[in-house]
Amino acid sequence: MFSLSAHRANQPKTFSNQNKLPRLPVPDLEKSLEGYLKSLAPLLEQKYDASTLPKEIEKRKLFVRDFAARGGLGRALQERLKDLDHVSPNNWLDDTLWLGLAYHTWRAPLLVNSNWWLLFAPDPSDPPPPTYSGSGSSGESSAVHVPNPNPSEVKARDSQQGGETWVKENARLQTLPTYEEATDRAWVSDWQVRKAAWVVRRFAELRTKLQKEEIAPDASKSGPFCMSQYQKLYNFSRIPIAGSDAFSVIAPQAPHLTVMIDDFIYSIDVFPKATSPEDITEPLPAGVIEQRIRSAVDDARSRIEAGEQAVKVGILTADERDTWTKNRERILLLSPKNRETFNTIDSSLFTLSLDPYTLPSIPTSDPLREPAVDAQIRNVATGIDGGRNRWFDKAISVTIENTGRGGIMGEHSPVDALIPSIAVEYVLGEPVDESKFTTTSSSAAEGSSGKGWERLDWVVDEGIKTEIEECQGRNRKLIEDSDASQLWWGEYGVEWIKKHAKQSPDAYIQQALQLAWYRDQGYATATYETASTRTFLHGRTDVIRTLSDESRNFVKSMVDPKVDAAKRYALLTEACKAHNTLTRTSSAGHGFDRHLMGLKVMLRPGETHAIFDDEMYAKSQEWKLSTSGLSAGGSFMGTGFGAAWPDGYGINYLAGPYLVKFGIESKQSCSATSTAKFKHRIVQALRDMRAVCEAATAAGDHGASAGQDKTPKAKL
């Protein structure tokens, strides 16, 4: 990853390319409408019979012609959007529209619905996680294997078992105990504190390097990338406000970290105090940070032993946003001390959650389930007991269990997950170095201003305590409904797709997901894949609509036994080429989804148009398959985000040379979806596509690099 590159004396400064980046264009109206109309074709073809279809297609063409006609509403909206661009400092989308429309006006809980998660690969010194024994306790006997996240070779063909046969033979899935039932509570371990101190020190180092502009700017063959999102990793928070949330002011010199220990909250200084507004401080030594965290852990334990109960205000951050807004205001009105506590948390580097347990691996008969990884998902994504010991509003929340296993949960609105993942690559780039934890005097650990840490306590009344209890119940339901798991596909990866299938890996994986979805649901659905627009100033994302005529034709060929491998391979190649074109178009700032959204927002009271009122406009944005590729993922055990629709799947994948990790989430309450079964259908799709490619190769039907493309992958 970019941040792992060795620093060179003459390398460009981190933000040196910002004033050279082009602005995100307002796309051409006619081209956007042409792309939109084309994207409707597979949905219309599925909805209408052969006799009705031509009329329905013509109807949408009439909508488009009227919208784009000289003097038409579309042209007026386009000019308004250009005016918005003209008055926007950076770009028309990010400056004024995107945060509110995509995130801050959405009032659903951040828990599962919006926050993403990323699982750390273990440190070499991490002990193995416990395994549930089935007797209500967990231990290390017959421990479940923790898989290698960065293998140097693929697994044997069909060695992972599973697939469509397994789905048919396992119509009723095995019922497992809940993690609340299976987990042994202990206390924060010495290794956990040391691992946490190391992770904190590495994150803090990165803040200093960014402020000194010692991180080389991200770039690819297509040019430099915008680095503005790196300025939104640390020292601020999302603030709940009625109707639409907002960000707190970034405090770049704030020296402290928020640490949550079994719901007790502490502020711990990990930097020295700045001496001037221009001062860029170096983080404190790892040994000092460790001692301060350990002192806070000891203090929390003494409070528990004395019978004190933590006030679990963090649970409220997972609630519906307007409910959290009201409860936060109630807390603020109870005491000025609460304002100080909120401000301290909001301005902190990030939140570190030290959990007094490690969720156990729960063995199952499913050959595709990785019990250790799925346990890690649960704790990183949501925690247990209704979201205890978490603060969901922070841009970055790091969780460490008492074996040292950890991960990061992110609030999605300030940055796309690629940026924190690059930061984590830096953090995990060096394992815990015991030599950095030399004995430090207590005076050095305490610092010149006192002990270097303080309690962050709350003044609450019985009403707030009741709200916390009720919110915890609502959170439990959300967590219990979330069916999140990882599929580790190791029978082939990116290397095989490029060398043997001769396709673009991302496009190939997307076609596998289309095939798996169709076999799972029996119909095609609008599909969202993220395209990165970071080659533009303050660019973030647009949409790649994976469902296309070409992808639909490929899927139909794969479920038609009369179609031979040569034809299927040709259709796969066409689908991958079409996908690559869509990726290039969206990444180049010419995607039509954000454009149409912007045009619709420009409507004034009393204005409307058939193009927006048409049922197909909404239908084409029913992202029941919501997907994104992140990176090769060698440093991660997995990643994920929640499904966008209650009867859909959220899929974030890490495509490595020999291993592809799919993070999949769906809802337990939906009888039409099943994360476990969908994993098997992805495996079946990948095996069937391999057979098609190999058969085409044997018949000599490969073209040279038929569907490959050099377009940068879409990113979350």
XYZ file of C-alpha atoms in Angstrom:
716
model
C 0.000 0.000 0.000
C 1.023 3.596 -0.541
C 1.795 4.452 3.094
C 4.256 1.560 3.406
C 6.659 3.044 0.875
C 10.021 3.969 2.408
C 10.444 7.710 2.861
C 12.853 9.329 0.416
C 14.515 12.668 1.033
C 13.388 14.046 -2.316
C 9.891 12.573 -2.439
C 6.902 14.901 -2.953
C 5.106 16.115 0.151
C 1.857 14.447 1.105
C -0.430 17.237 -0.060
C 1.803 18.690 -2.771
C -0.456 17.542 -5.606
C -3.671 19.006 -4.245
C -3.484 22.249 -6.227
C -2.675 20.304 -9.403
C -5.701 18.027 -9.336
C -8.554 18.680 -11.768
C -12.022 19.451 -10.490
C -14.698 16.782 -10.674
C -16.582 17.553 -13.891
C -20.309 18.017 -14.216
C -20.931 15.149 -16.663
C -22.420 15.707 -20.088
C -26.217 15.542 -19.892
C -26.797 13.506 -23.047
C -24.080 10.967 -22.210
C -25.420 10.481 -18.679
C -28.931 9.896 -20.000
C -27.598 7.486 -22.606
C -25.776 5.490 -19.917
C -28.816 5.522 -17.633
C -31.127 4.337 -20.408
C -28.756 1.498 -21.276
C -28.639 0.418 -17.624
C -32.437 -0.002 -17.581
C -32.426 -2.553 -20.408
C -31.813 -5.733 -18.341
C -34.364 -4.669 -15.725
C -37.008 -3.887 -18.361
C -36.272 -7.123 -20.218
C -36.840 -9.029 -16.988
C -40.054 -7.194 -16.081
C -41.939 -7.200 -19.394
C -42.783 -9.893 -21.920
C -41.604 -9.766 -25.518
C -44.779 -8.101 -26.778
C -44.725 -5.301 -24.212
C -40.987 -4.705 -23.926
C -40.492 -2.524 -27.049
C -43.230 -0.125 -25.887
C -41.706 0.148 -22.416
C -38.247 0.835 -23.822
C -39.676 3.475 -26.148
C -41.501 5.102 -23.222
C -38.182 5.633 -21.387
C -36.597 6.969 -24.555
C -39.393 9.535 -24.773
C -38.779 10.534 -21.140
C -35.101 11.065 -21.913
C -35.740 13.009 -25.121
C -38.192 15.331 -23.397
C -35.884 15.828 -20.422
C -32.897 16.724 -22.611
C -34.791 18.714 -25.258
C -33.876 22.325 -25.943
C -35.810 24.304 -23.346
C -36.488 21.099 -21.410
C -36.277 20.765 -17.648
C -33.138 18.660 -17.844
C -31.176 21.478 -19.461
C -32.310 23.920 -16.792
C -31.275 21.505 -14.040
C -27.920 21.014 -15.766
C -27.264 24.755 -15.735
C -28.209 24.958 -12.060
C -25.762 22.152 -11.326
C -23.060 24.036 -13.232
C -23.804 27.097 -11.104
C -23.434 24.964 -8.000
C -20.078 23.814 -9.304
C -19.123 27.424 -9.985
C -19.664 28.422 -6.336
C -18.178 25.226 -4.808
C -14.583 25.600 -3.555
C -13.559 22.019 -4.396
C -16.273 20.204 -6.310
C -20.018 20.342 -6.805
C -20.683 16.958 -5.232
C -18.523 16.720 -2.121
C -18.774 20.345 -0.996
C -22.546 20.628 -0.842
C -24.489 17.457 -1.626
C -22.815 14.177 -0.835
C -22.417 14.170 2.947
C -25.981 15.196 3.589
C -27.706 13.069 0.985
C -25.651 9.924 1.473
C -25.035 10.004 5.207
C -25.944 12.869 7.504
C -29.665 13.136 6.757
C -30.071 9.359 6.993
C -31.512 8.770 10.447
C -30.992 5.007 10.716
C -28.594 3.741 13.410
C -24.919 3.700 12.415
C -24.630 0.229 13.940
C -24.463 -2.302 11.048
C -26.367 0.042 8.687
C -23.599 2.537 7.963
C -20.361 1.800 9.824
C -17.874 -0.525 8.104
C -15.389 -2.937 9.687
C -11.895 -4.250 8.956
C -10.215 -7.166 10.765
C -6.511 -7.094 11.676
C -4.322 -10.065 10.854
C -2.835 -11.435 14.089
C 0.498 -10.328 15.481
C 3.029 -13.208 15.640
C 2.841 -13.016 19.446
C -0.958 -13.203 19.699
C -2.101 -16.363 21.500
C -4.768 -18.412 19.691
C -8.364 -17.410 20.383
C -10.478 -19.737 22.516
C -12.775 -22.356 21.035
C -16.288 -22.967 22.294
C -16.520 -26.459 23.712
C -20.288 -26.809 23.637
C -20.572 -26.960 27.417
C -21.112 -23.270 27.986
C -17.424 -22.481 28.296
C -14.510 -21.904 25.974
C -10.874 -22.798 26.113
C -7.795 -23.660 24.106
C -8.302 -27.406 23.887
C -8.869 -28.599 20.311
C -8.606 -24.974 19.218
C -10.024 -23.991 15.838
C -7.347 -23.172 13.287
C -6.775 -19.483 12.525
C -6.220 -19.273 8.738
C -3.320 -17.523 7.030
C -4.539 -14.242 5.458
C -1.645 -13.976 2.998
C -0.868 -17.422 1.493
C 1.869 -17.951 -1.084
C -0.077 -20.519 -3.084
C -3.614 -21.643 -3.822
C -5.437 -24.585 -2.298
C -6.074 -27.781 -4.225
C -9.021 -27.813 -6.597
C -12.328 -28.577 -4.821
C -10.511 -28.895 -1.479
C -12.795 -26.332 0.164
C -15.824 -28.511 -0.585
C -19.237 -26.874 -0.429
C -21.154 -25.469 -3.377
C -24.651 -26.074 -4.719
C -24.739 -29.700 -3.569
C -24.080 -28.596 0.006
C -26.928 -26.063 -0.205
C -29.367 -28.741 -1.353
C -28.259 -31.139 1.371
C -28.455 -28.500 4.103
C -31.825 -26.837 3.610
C -31.983 -26.244 7.363
C -28.858 -24.591 8.683
C -27.213 -25.573 11.934
C -28.298 -23.497 14.939
C -25.343 -22.078 16.871
C -25.146 -20.588 20.351
C -24.980 -16.813 20.578
C -21.635 -15.204 21.331
C -23.133 -13.852 24.543
C -23.814 -17.451 25.603
C -20.476 -18.814 24.415
C -18.077 -16.159 25.707
C -16.125 -16.387 28.950
C -15.608 -12.983 30.558
C -12.209 -12.481 32.142
C -10.310 -9.191 32.356
C -7.967 -7.087 30.292
C -4.664 -8.960 29.851
C -1.095 -7.642 30.020
C -0.511 -8.643 26.391
C -3.715 -6.881 25.372
C -2.456 -3.652 26.936
C 0.937 -3.987 25.231
C -0.616 -4.782 21.843
C -2.988 -1.840 22.236
C -0.144 0.516 23.149
C 1.780 -0.579 20.048
C -1.222 -0.088 17.765
C -1.914 3.328 19.285
C 1.726 4.370 18.899
C 1.724 3.357 15.226
C -1.510 5.259 14.527
C -0.073 8.274 16.338
C 3.146 8.058 14.289
C 1.072 8.205 11.132
C -0.679 11.380 12.318
C 2.706 13.032 12.810
C 3.972 11.841 9.414
C 0.863 13.208 7.733
C 1.227 16.553 9.473
C 4.895 16.724 8.473
C 3.888 15.605 4.958
C 6.299 12.674 5.054
C 3.831 10.251 3.445
C 4.250 10.142 -0.326
C 1.063 11.182 -2.117
C -0.993 8.300 -3.452
C -0.768 7.856 -7.207
C -1.216 5.311 -9.975
C -0.351 5.161 -13.658
C -3.414 7.299 -14.304
C -2.026 10.109 -12.154
C -2.022 11.440 -8.580
C -4.889 10.881 -6.152
C -6.548 13.394 -3.854
C -5.199 13.125 -0.303
C -7.834 15.242 1.454
C -9.475 12.253 3.144
C -6.287 11.609 5.144
C -7.049 14.841 7.003
C -10.297 13.309 8.261
C -8.959 10.292 10.118
C -8.153 11.765 13.527
C -9.352 14.099 16.261
C -12.990 14.693 15.395
C -16.376 13.005 15.523
C -19.802 12.874 13.954
C -22.276 14.904 16.014
C -25.977 13.985 16.042
C -28.155 16.974 15.132
C -31.896 16.902 14.460
C -32.576 16.264 10.788
C -28.940 16.182 9.667
C -25.731 15.375 11.516
C -22.470 17.319 11.281
C -18.763 16.974 12.124
C -17.042 18.468 15.118
C -14.137 20.802 14.366
C -10.922 18.829 13.803
C -8.453 19.338 16.674
C -5.122 18.502 14.956
C -2.992 19.140 18.044
C -5.175 17.311 20.552
C -2.807 15.017 22.483
C -5.263 12.488 23.846
C -6.863 9.165 23.052
C -10.271 7.940 24.241
C -10.022 4.521 25.892
C -13.085 2.461 26.790
C -12.578 -0.301 29.353
C -15.694 -2.342 30.037
C -17.731 0.867 29.454
C -15.589 3.038 31.751
C -14.150 5.856 29.643
C -10.722 7.460 29.999
C -8.747 10.142 28.249
C -5.067 9.236 27.883
C -2.429 11.584 26.507
C -0.325 9.896 23.815
C 1.371 13.082 22.593
C 3.069 15.840 24.595
C 1.208 19.131 24.700
C 1.919 21.383 21.707
C 3.870 24.518 22.586
C 2.618 26.677 19.693
C -0.102 26.602 17.019
C 2.498 25.464 14.469
C 4.005 22.761 16.676
C 3.911 19.203 15.275
C 4.545 16.808 18.128
C 5.995 13.306 18.075
C 4.019 10.618 19.914
C 5.175 9.470 23.317
C 7.247 6.253 23.529
C 5.313 3.000 23.352
C 6.388 2.145 26.917
C 4.889 5.371 28.267
C 1.631 4.811 26.410
C 1.523 1.258 27.755
C 1.980 2.406 31.341
C -0.747 4.989 31.023
C -3.199 2.515 29.517
C -2.296 -0.009 32.224
C -2.923 2.567 34.939
C -6.363 3.288 33.506
C -7.101 -0.457 33.272
C -6.110 -0.894 36.921
C -8.316 2.036 37.872
C -11.301 0.553 36.016
C -10.801 -2.773 37.762
C -10.655 -1.149 41.183
C -13.906 0.663 40.453
C -15.622 -2.570 39.431
C -14.308 -4.360 42.522
C -15.679 -1.508 44.626
C -19.125 -2.136 43.156
C -19.250 0.847 40.797
C -21.221 0.395 37.606
C -20.187 2.194 34.440
C -22.734 4.504 32.847
C -22.995 3.025 29.353
C -23.559 6.234 27.375
C -21.687 4.745 24.421
C -24.644 2.426 23.790
C -26.742 5.470 22.876
C -24.394 6.347 19.973
C -25.755 3.282 18.146
C -29.359 4.452 18.316
C -31.576 5.995 15.632
C -29.987 9.382 14.967
C -32.822 11.687 16.052
C -33.319 9.626 19.220
C -29.593 9.925 19.967
C -29.818 13.669 19.275
C -32.543 14.083 21.919
C -30.751 11.921 24.481
C -27.436 13.689 23.934
C -29.150 17.022 24.515
C -30.748 15.696 27.696
C -27.337 14.574 28.942
C -25.799 17.963 28.117
C -28.487 19.758 30.116
C -27.862 17.654 33.215
C -24.379 19.051 33.936
C -21.633 21.224 32.372
C -19.301 18.300 33.108
C -21.050 16.274 30.422
C -20.209 18.896 27.805
C -16.544 18.594 28.805
C -16.708 14.817 28.490
C -18.347 14.952 25.051
C -15.823 17.517 23.821
C -12.919 15.417 25.071
C -14.205 12.317 23.274
C -15.001 14.220 20.078
C -11.534 15.810 19.838
C -9.580 12.670 20.749
C -7.235 10.880 18.331
C -9.675 7.971 18.059
C -11.472 5.516 20.339
C -9.736 2.410 21.671
C -12.018 -0.284 23.110
C -10.366 -2.828 25.413
C -12.734 -5.761 25.834
C -12.373 -8.080 28.854
C -12.941 -11.188 26.735
C -12.202 -12.790 23.378
C -15.140 -14.160 21.429
C -14.603 -17.895 20.936
C -14.531 -19.814 17.682
C -17.762 -21.790 17.422
C -17.184 -24.939 15.308
C -19.784 -25.902 12.704
C -20.302 -28.497 9.998
C -20.206 -25.850 7.252
C -16.948 -26.421 5.312
C -16.800 -22.785 4.177
C -17.175 -21.204 7.594
C -14.065 -19.844 9.320
C -15.185 -19.793 12.981
C -12.246 -17.725 14.267
C -12.751 -15.087 11.591
C -16.503 -14.902 12.075
C -16.030 -14.380 15.815
C -13.623 -11.561 15.021
C -16.203 -10.004 12.677
C -18.836 -9.934 15.361
C -16.656 -8.186 17.891
C -15.176 -5.643 15.507
C -18.420 -4.827 13.702
C -20.794 -4.592 16.651
C -19.383 -5.939 19.893
C -21.713 -7.940 22.109
C -24.354 -7.224 24.743
C -26.083 -4.603 22.627
C -23.002 -2.667 21.531
C -21.310 -2.225 24.892
C -17.885 -0.592 25.193
C -18.168 1.210 21.842
C -18.505 4.790 20.577
C -20.052 4.532 17.108
C -19.714 8.236 16.189
C -15.901 8.329 15.987
C -14.251 8.246 12.555
C -11.979 5.453 13.806
C -12.691 2.957 16.590
C -10.075 0.298 17.314
C -11.089 -2.796 19.269
C -8.652 -5.144 21.009
C -9.779 -8.366 22.705
C -7.851 -9.876 25.610
C -5.871 -12.215 23.327
C -4.712 -9.177 21.349
C -7.005 -9.901 18.415
C -8.261 -6.653 16.961
C -9.792 -4.633 14.210
C -11.155 -1.254 13.255
C -14.706 0.012 12.863
C -15.236 3.211 10.909
C -17.925 5.859 10.699
C -18.464 6.002 6.950
C -19.291 9.631 6.272
C -15.865 11.362 6.577
C -13.796 8.895 4.550
C -14.172 5.880 2.328
C -12.796 2.704 3.893
C -9.817 2.532 1.530
C -8.116 5.403 3.384
C -8.284 3.870 6.889
C -7.261 0.529 5.361
C -4.068 2.165 4.082
C -3.511 3.586 7.571
C -3.972 0.104 9.043
C -1.475 -1.305 6.537
C 1.022 1.125 8.039
C 0.057 0.245 11.613
C 0.379 -3.506 11.024
C 3.489 -3.106 8.879
C 5.653 -3.770 11.933
C 4.731 -6.397 14.549
C 4.935 -5.538 18.218
C 8.577 -4.751 19.031
C 9.295 -5.761 22.618
C 12.494 -3.680 22.643
C 10.367 -0.528 22.469
C 8.807 -1.307 25.832
C 11.806 -0.647 28.019
C 11.157 0.120 31.665
C 10.044 3.708 32.031
C 10.011 5.667 35.263
C 6.613 6.514 36.688
C 7.380 10.216 36.447
C 8.055 9.917 32.728
C 4.849 7.945 32.261
C 2.873 10.521 34.178
C 4.370 13.473 32.331
C 4.853 17.010 33.523
C 1.137 17.767 33.747
C 0.143 14.902 36.046
C -0.550 11.199 35.580
C -1.190 11.464 31.839
C -4.724 10.143 31.996
C -8.076 11.040 33.494
C -11.489 9.570 34.008
C -14.306 10.723 31.733
C -17.411 10.394 33.840
C -21.060 11.249 33.329
C -23.742 12.951 35.359
C -27.004 11.219 34.444
C -30.465 10.737 35.892
C -32.805 7.765 36.026
C -34.394 8.823 32.751
C -31.104 8.497 30.868
C -30.379 5.171 32.548
C -33.744 3.934 31.282
C -32.962 5.235 27.785
C -29.653 3.346 27.838
C -31.367 0.124 28.869
C -34.044 0.455 26.180
C -31.493 1.380 23.518
C -29.407 -1.643 24.469
C -32.430 -3.804 23.714
C -32.900 -2.198 20.309
C -29.205 -2.629 19.567
C -29.381 -6.293 20.469
C -32.117 -6.820 17.898
C -30.045 -5.103 15.194
C -26.993 -7.180 16.049
C -28.910 -10.448 16.256
C -30.458 -9.717 12.858
C -27.072 -9.122 11.227
C -25.850 -12.270 9.469
C -22.205 -11.368 8.778
C -19.548 -13.849 7.714
C -16.381 -14.172 5.624
C -15.874 -16.438 2.652
C -12.193 -17.244 2.120
C -11.920 -18.497 -1.451
C -8.484 -20.040 -1.857
C -8.744 -22.413 -4.835
C -7.639 -19.589 -7.123
C -7.172 -15.851 -6.950
C -6.180 -12.813 -8.958
C -3.116 -14.492 -10.477
C -5.155 -17.297 -12.033
C -7.855 -14.890 -13.262
C -5.253 -12.776 -15.070
C -3.050 -15.562 -16.431
C -5.580 -18.260 -17.265
C -9.047 -16.711 -17.456
C -7.473 -13.704 -19.229
C -9.914 -11.317 -17.573
C -9.824 -8.242 -15.382
C -9.977 -9.658 -11.815
C -12.507 -7.136 -10.524
C -14.804 -7.557 -13.533
C -14.513 -11.352 -13.250
C -15.406 -11.310 -9.533
C -18.398 -9.094 -10.273
C -19.683 -11.573 -12.870
C -19.330 -14.359 -10.297
C -21.477 -12.328 -7.904
C -24.086 -11.786 -10.628
C -24.253 -15.513 -11.279
C -24.394 -16.364 -7.573
C -27.181 -13.835 -7.010
C -29.293 -15.167 -9.883
C -28.972 -18.737 -8.663
C -29.770 -17.589 -5.134
C -32.789 -15.434 -5.970
C -33.989 -16.439 -9.438
C -33.950 -12.913 -10.863
C -31.454 -10.152 -11.686
C -31.103 -7.098 -9.459
C -29.619 -3.626 -9.674
C -26.055 -3.901 -8.422
C -23.865 -1.228 -6.892
C -20.094 -1.351 -7.097
C -18.012 1.563 -5.868
C -15.849 3.480 -8.321
C -13.142 5.752 -6.944
C -12.986 9.343 -8.222
C -9.897 10.283 -6.185
C -8.065 11.503 -9.304
C -10.167 14.668 -8.813
C -9.919 17.274 -6.083
C -11.953 16.034 -3.107
C -13.271 13.200 -5.257
C -14.743 10.228 -3.441
C -16.942 7.740 -5.305
C -19.445 7.081 -8.048
C -21.316 3.942 -9.091
C -20.487 1.068 -11.407
C -23.804 -0.561 -12.330
C -22.627 -4.134 -12.691
C -25.962 -5.381 -13.992
C -25.764 -4.835 -17.749
C -27.082 -6.452 -20.892
C -23.718 -8.166 -21.205
C -23.665 -9.501 -17.640
C -27.266 -10.656 -17.952
C -26.455 -12.538 -21.172
C -23.507 -14.231 -19.482
C -25.597 -15.299 -16.482
C -28.381 -16.621 -18.694
C -25.847 -18.694 -20.617
C -24.539 -20.221 -17.393
C -27.982 -21.450 -16.359
C -28.844 -22.748 -19.832
C -27.468 -26.281 -20.269
C -27.710 -25.991 -24.063
C -25.001 -23.275 -24.238
C -21.475 -24.603 -24.705
C -18.286 -23.428 -22.989
C -17.013 -21.480 -25.994
C -20.153 -19.344 -26.107
C -20.156 -18.899 -22.352
C -16.541 -17.768 -22.395
C -17.249 -15.290 -25.175
C -20.145 -13.875 -23.185
C -17.996 -13.711 -20.029
C -15.407 -11.732 -21.970
C -18.071 -9.341 -23.276
C -19.438 -8.867 -19.762
C -15.977 -8.153 -18.353
C -15.198 -5.701 -21.154
C -18.496 -3.889 -20.564
C -17.730 -3.757 -16.849
C -14.280 -2.329 -17.489
C -15.800 0.387 -19.661
C -18.281 1.287 -16.917
C -15.444 1.380 -14.386
C -13.343 3.705 -16.533
C -16.289 5.996 -17.217
C -17.297 6.354 -13.563
C -13.719 6.680 -12.288
C -13.100 9.421 -14.870
C -15.878 11.549 -13.365
C -18.483 10.725 -16.003
C -20.689 8.371 -14.005
C -24.398 9.061 -14.274
C -25.676 8.033 -10.827
C -24.231 10.947 -8.874
C -25.068 13.215 -11.827
C -28.747 12.224 -11.868
C -28.869 12.603 -8.097
C -27.482 16.131 -8.434
C -29.985 17.006 -11.165
C -32.877 15.742 -9.051
C -31.737 17.834 -6.094
C -31.824 20.904 -8.331
C -35.605 20.548 -8.753
C -37.511 23.484 -7.302
C -40.915 23.325 -5.588
C -43.572 22.437 -8.127
C -41.094 20.993 -10.632
C -41.092 17.328 -11.558
C -40.370 15.100 -14.506
C -41.410 11.652 -15.652
C -37.785 10.476 -15.688
C -37.674 10.809 -11.880
C -41.288 9.750 -11.273
C -40.836 6.579 -13.335
C -40.852 3.438 -11.200
C -37.753 2.236 -13.037
C -35.723 5.180 -11.735
C -36.186 3.895 -8.190
C -36.030 0.251 -9.245
C -32.654 0.780 -10.915
C -31.316 1.989 -7.558
C -32.584 -0.912 -5.461
C -29.063 -2.020 -4.629
C -29.974 -5.442 -3.290
C -26.465 -6.438 -4.278
C -24.221 -3.730 -2.824
C -20.549 -4.451 -3.455
C -17.069 -2.981 -3.267
C -13.502 -4.155 -3.741
C -10.905 -2.825 -1.318
C -7.354 -4.175 -1.803
C -5.340 -7.401 -1.912
C -5.871 -7.629 1.837
C -2.784 -9.544 2.947
C -2.779 -7.739 6.305
C -6.467 -8.284 6.963
C -8.592 -11.209 8.037
C -11.618 -9.671 6.371
C -13.814 -6.642 5.944
C -17.455 -5.784 5.496
C -20.461 -3.508 5.680
C -24.196 -3.945 6.081
C -26.628 -4.835 3.297
C -28.284 -1.795 1.733
C -31.661 -3.544 1.480
C -33.345 -5.891 3.975
C -33.595 -8.593 1.297
C -30.136 -8.096 -0.143
C -26.445 -8.622 0.511
C -23.626 -6.242 1.393
C -20.356 -7.598 -0.031
C -16.877 -6.137 0.452
C -14.014 -8.191 -0.941
C -10.237 -8.363 -0.734
C -8.798 -9.845 -3.924
C -5.309 -11.223 -3.358
C -3.028 -13.226 -5.662
C -3.994 -16.606 -4.198
C -6.923 -15.811 -1.905
C -10.098 -13.764 -2.277
C -11.885 -12.832 0.945
C -15.560 -11.921 0.657
C -17.155 -10.114 3.597
C -20.891 -10.800 3.314
C -23.775 -9.425 5.376
C -27.506 -10.073 5.139
C -30.446 -10.131 7.530
C -31.496 -13.119 9.616
C -35.080 -11.817 9.509
C -35.264 -12.181 5.710
C -36.320 -15.668 4.651
C -35.167 -15.016 1.075
C -31.500 -14.469 1.899
C -28.866 -16.465 3.759
C -25.235 -15.463 4.092
C -24.171 -19.102 4.550
C -25.986 -20.301 1.433
C -24.820 -17.336 -0.625
C -21.207 -18.186 0.211
C -21.739 -21.642 -1.278
C -23.327 -20.130 -4.375
C -20.334 -17.838 -4.871
C -18.057 -20.878 -4.604
C -20.178 -22.745 -7.144
C -20.089 -19.765 -9.502
C -16.307 -19.471 -9.230
C -15.843 -23.195 -9.902
C -18.217 -23.165 -12.856
C -16.518 -20.116 -14.350
C -13.151 -21.802 -13.976
C -14.467 -24.816 -15.860
C -15.728 -22.536 -18.646
C -12.359 -20.782 -18.958
C -10.420 -24.054 -18.967
C -12.709 -25.627 -21.536
C -12.369 -22.579 -23.764
C -8.589 -22.737 -23.375
C -8.528 -26.398 -24.341
C -10.585 -25.605 -27.429
C -8.266 -22.739 -28.355
C -10.948 -20.078 -27.920
C -8.910 -17.677 -25.797
C -8.104 -14.305 -27.200
C -4.965 -12.649 -25.887
C -5.875 -10.843 -22.660
C -9.495 -10.905 -23.796
C -11.176 -9.113 -20.953
C -8.241 -7.689 -19.059
C -8.088 -4.022 -18.282
C -5.618 -1.712 -16.609
C -8.306 0.437 -14.979
C -7.691 0.862 -11.228
C -10.075 -1.220 -9.173
C -13.162 0.283 -7.647
C -12.673 1.065 -3.995
C -14.983 1.345 -1.037
